[in-house]
Each structure stands twice: as C-alpha cells, then as structure tokens.
Amino acid sequence: MMDKSCVFCSQATPLLENELALAFFDQSPVSPGHLLIIPKVHRQDYFDCSKEELAAINDLTR
C-alpha cells in the first residue's frame, strides 16, 4: 500500500520483491550495499508482521 507520509513508500524502488515483501537500497545506507527489506503492508514494527510476511522477508534475505 502506498502512503505518501511513509518514509519507505516515498523512497522505495524495489530491487527485489515477492508477494508480501520488498527490498530496496536505503537512501542513507549504514554501509555500502545496505538494503532495507520490509513487508508490503504497513506494520508498526517487525514483531507485528505475520508468519507469512516474516517468511517472505526471509526469502528475500537469501
């Protein structure tokens, strides 16, 4: 879901994605090659993700 007030939505040009998650380069990376991998549905934090969303995030990590 696109939300204009969301910092991730405003910068997200997916490098990788699947049905439930996407990965993109951070505009202010901590280190070279740093990617952000987040669920496509807005969540308060990591712990609010469903089991399916966590599996989708892990799939992109690999």
Short mmCIF file of C-alpha atoms in Angstrom, two decimals:
data_model
loop_
_atom_site.label_atom_id
_atom_site.label_comp_id
_atom_site.label_asym_id
_atom_site.label_seq_id
_atom_site.Cartn_x
_atom_site.Cartn_y
_atom_site.Cartn_z
CA MET A 1 0.00 0.00 0.00
CA MET A 2 1.34 3.39 -0.94
CA ASP A 3 1.25 6.02 1.78
CA LYS A 4 2.71 9.43 0.92
CA SER A 5 3.61 10.06 4.57
CA CYS A 6 5.61 6.82 4.81
CA VAL A 7 9.38 7.31 4.51
CA PHE A 8 9.74 3.84 2.97
CA CYS A 9 6.97 4.29 0.39
CA SER A 10 8.43 7.58 -0.74
CA GLN A 11 11.89 6.10 -1.44
CA ALA A 12 11.06 2.54 -2.43
CA THR A 13 12.15 1.47 -5.89
CA PRO A 14 12.16 -2.31 -5.43
CA LEU A 15 15.35 -4.16 -6.25
CA LEU A 16 13.79 -7.47 -5.18
CA GLU A 17 10.24 -8.35 -4.27
CA ASN A 18 7.81 -11.18 -3.77
CA GLU A 19 4.11 -11.32 -2.95
CA LEU A 20 4.44 -9.97 0.61
CA ALA A 21 7.77 -8.13 0.89
CA LEU A 22 10.19 -5.91 -0.99
CA ALA A 23 13.84 -4.93 -0.81
CA PHE A 24 15.41 -1.65 -1.88
CA PHE A 25 18.56 0.37 -1.33
CA ASP A 26 18.41 2.75 1.63
CA GLN A 27 18.82 6.44 0.73
CA SER A 28 21.09 6.83 3.78
CA PRO A 29 22.88 3.48 3.98
CA VAL A 30 24.68 2.34 7.11
CA SER A 31 27.25 0.59 4.92
CA PRO A 32 27.79 0.09 1.17
CA GLY A 33 25.19 -2.23 -0.33
CA HIS A 34 22.82 -1.83 2.64
CA LEU A 35 19.29 -2.95 1.68
CA LEU A 36 16.02 -2.47 3.51
CA ILE A 37 13.67 -5.45 3.40
CA ILE A 38 10.15 -4.69 4.55
CA PRO A 39 6.62 -6.10 4.29
CA LYS A 40 4.40 -4.55 1.62
CA VAL A 41 1.67 -3.91 4.20
CA HIS A 42 2.39 -1.18 6.74
CA ARG A 43 3.27 -2.59 10.16
CA GLN A 44 4.18 -0.81 13.38
CA ASP A 45 7.35 -2.88 13.69
CA TYR A 46 8.93 -6.25 12.85
CA PHE A 47 7.02 -8.01 15.61
CA ASP A 48 3.66 -7.03 14.10
CA CYS A 49 4.44 -8.99 10.91
CA SER A 50 2.52 -12.18 10.23
CA LYS A 51 4.33 -15.51 9.95
CA GLU A 52 3.79 -15.33 6.20
CA GLU A 53 5.31 -11.85 5.99
CA LEU A 54 8.33 -12.93 8.05
CA ALA A 55 8.83 -15.91 5.72
CA ALA A 56 8.62 -13.58 2.69
CA ILE A 57 11.19 -11.21 4.25
CA ASN A 58 13.49 -14.16 4.98
CA ASP A 59 13.13 -15.41 1.39
CA LEU A 60 14.37 -12.06 0.08
CA THR A 61 17.23 -12.08 2.57
CA ARG A 62 18.57 -15.25 0.98
#
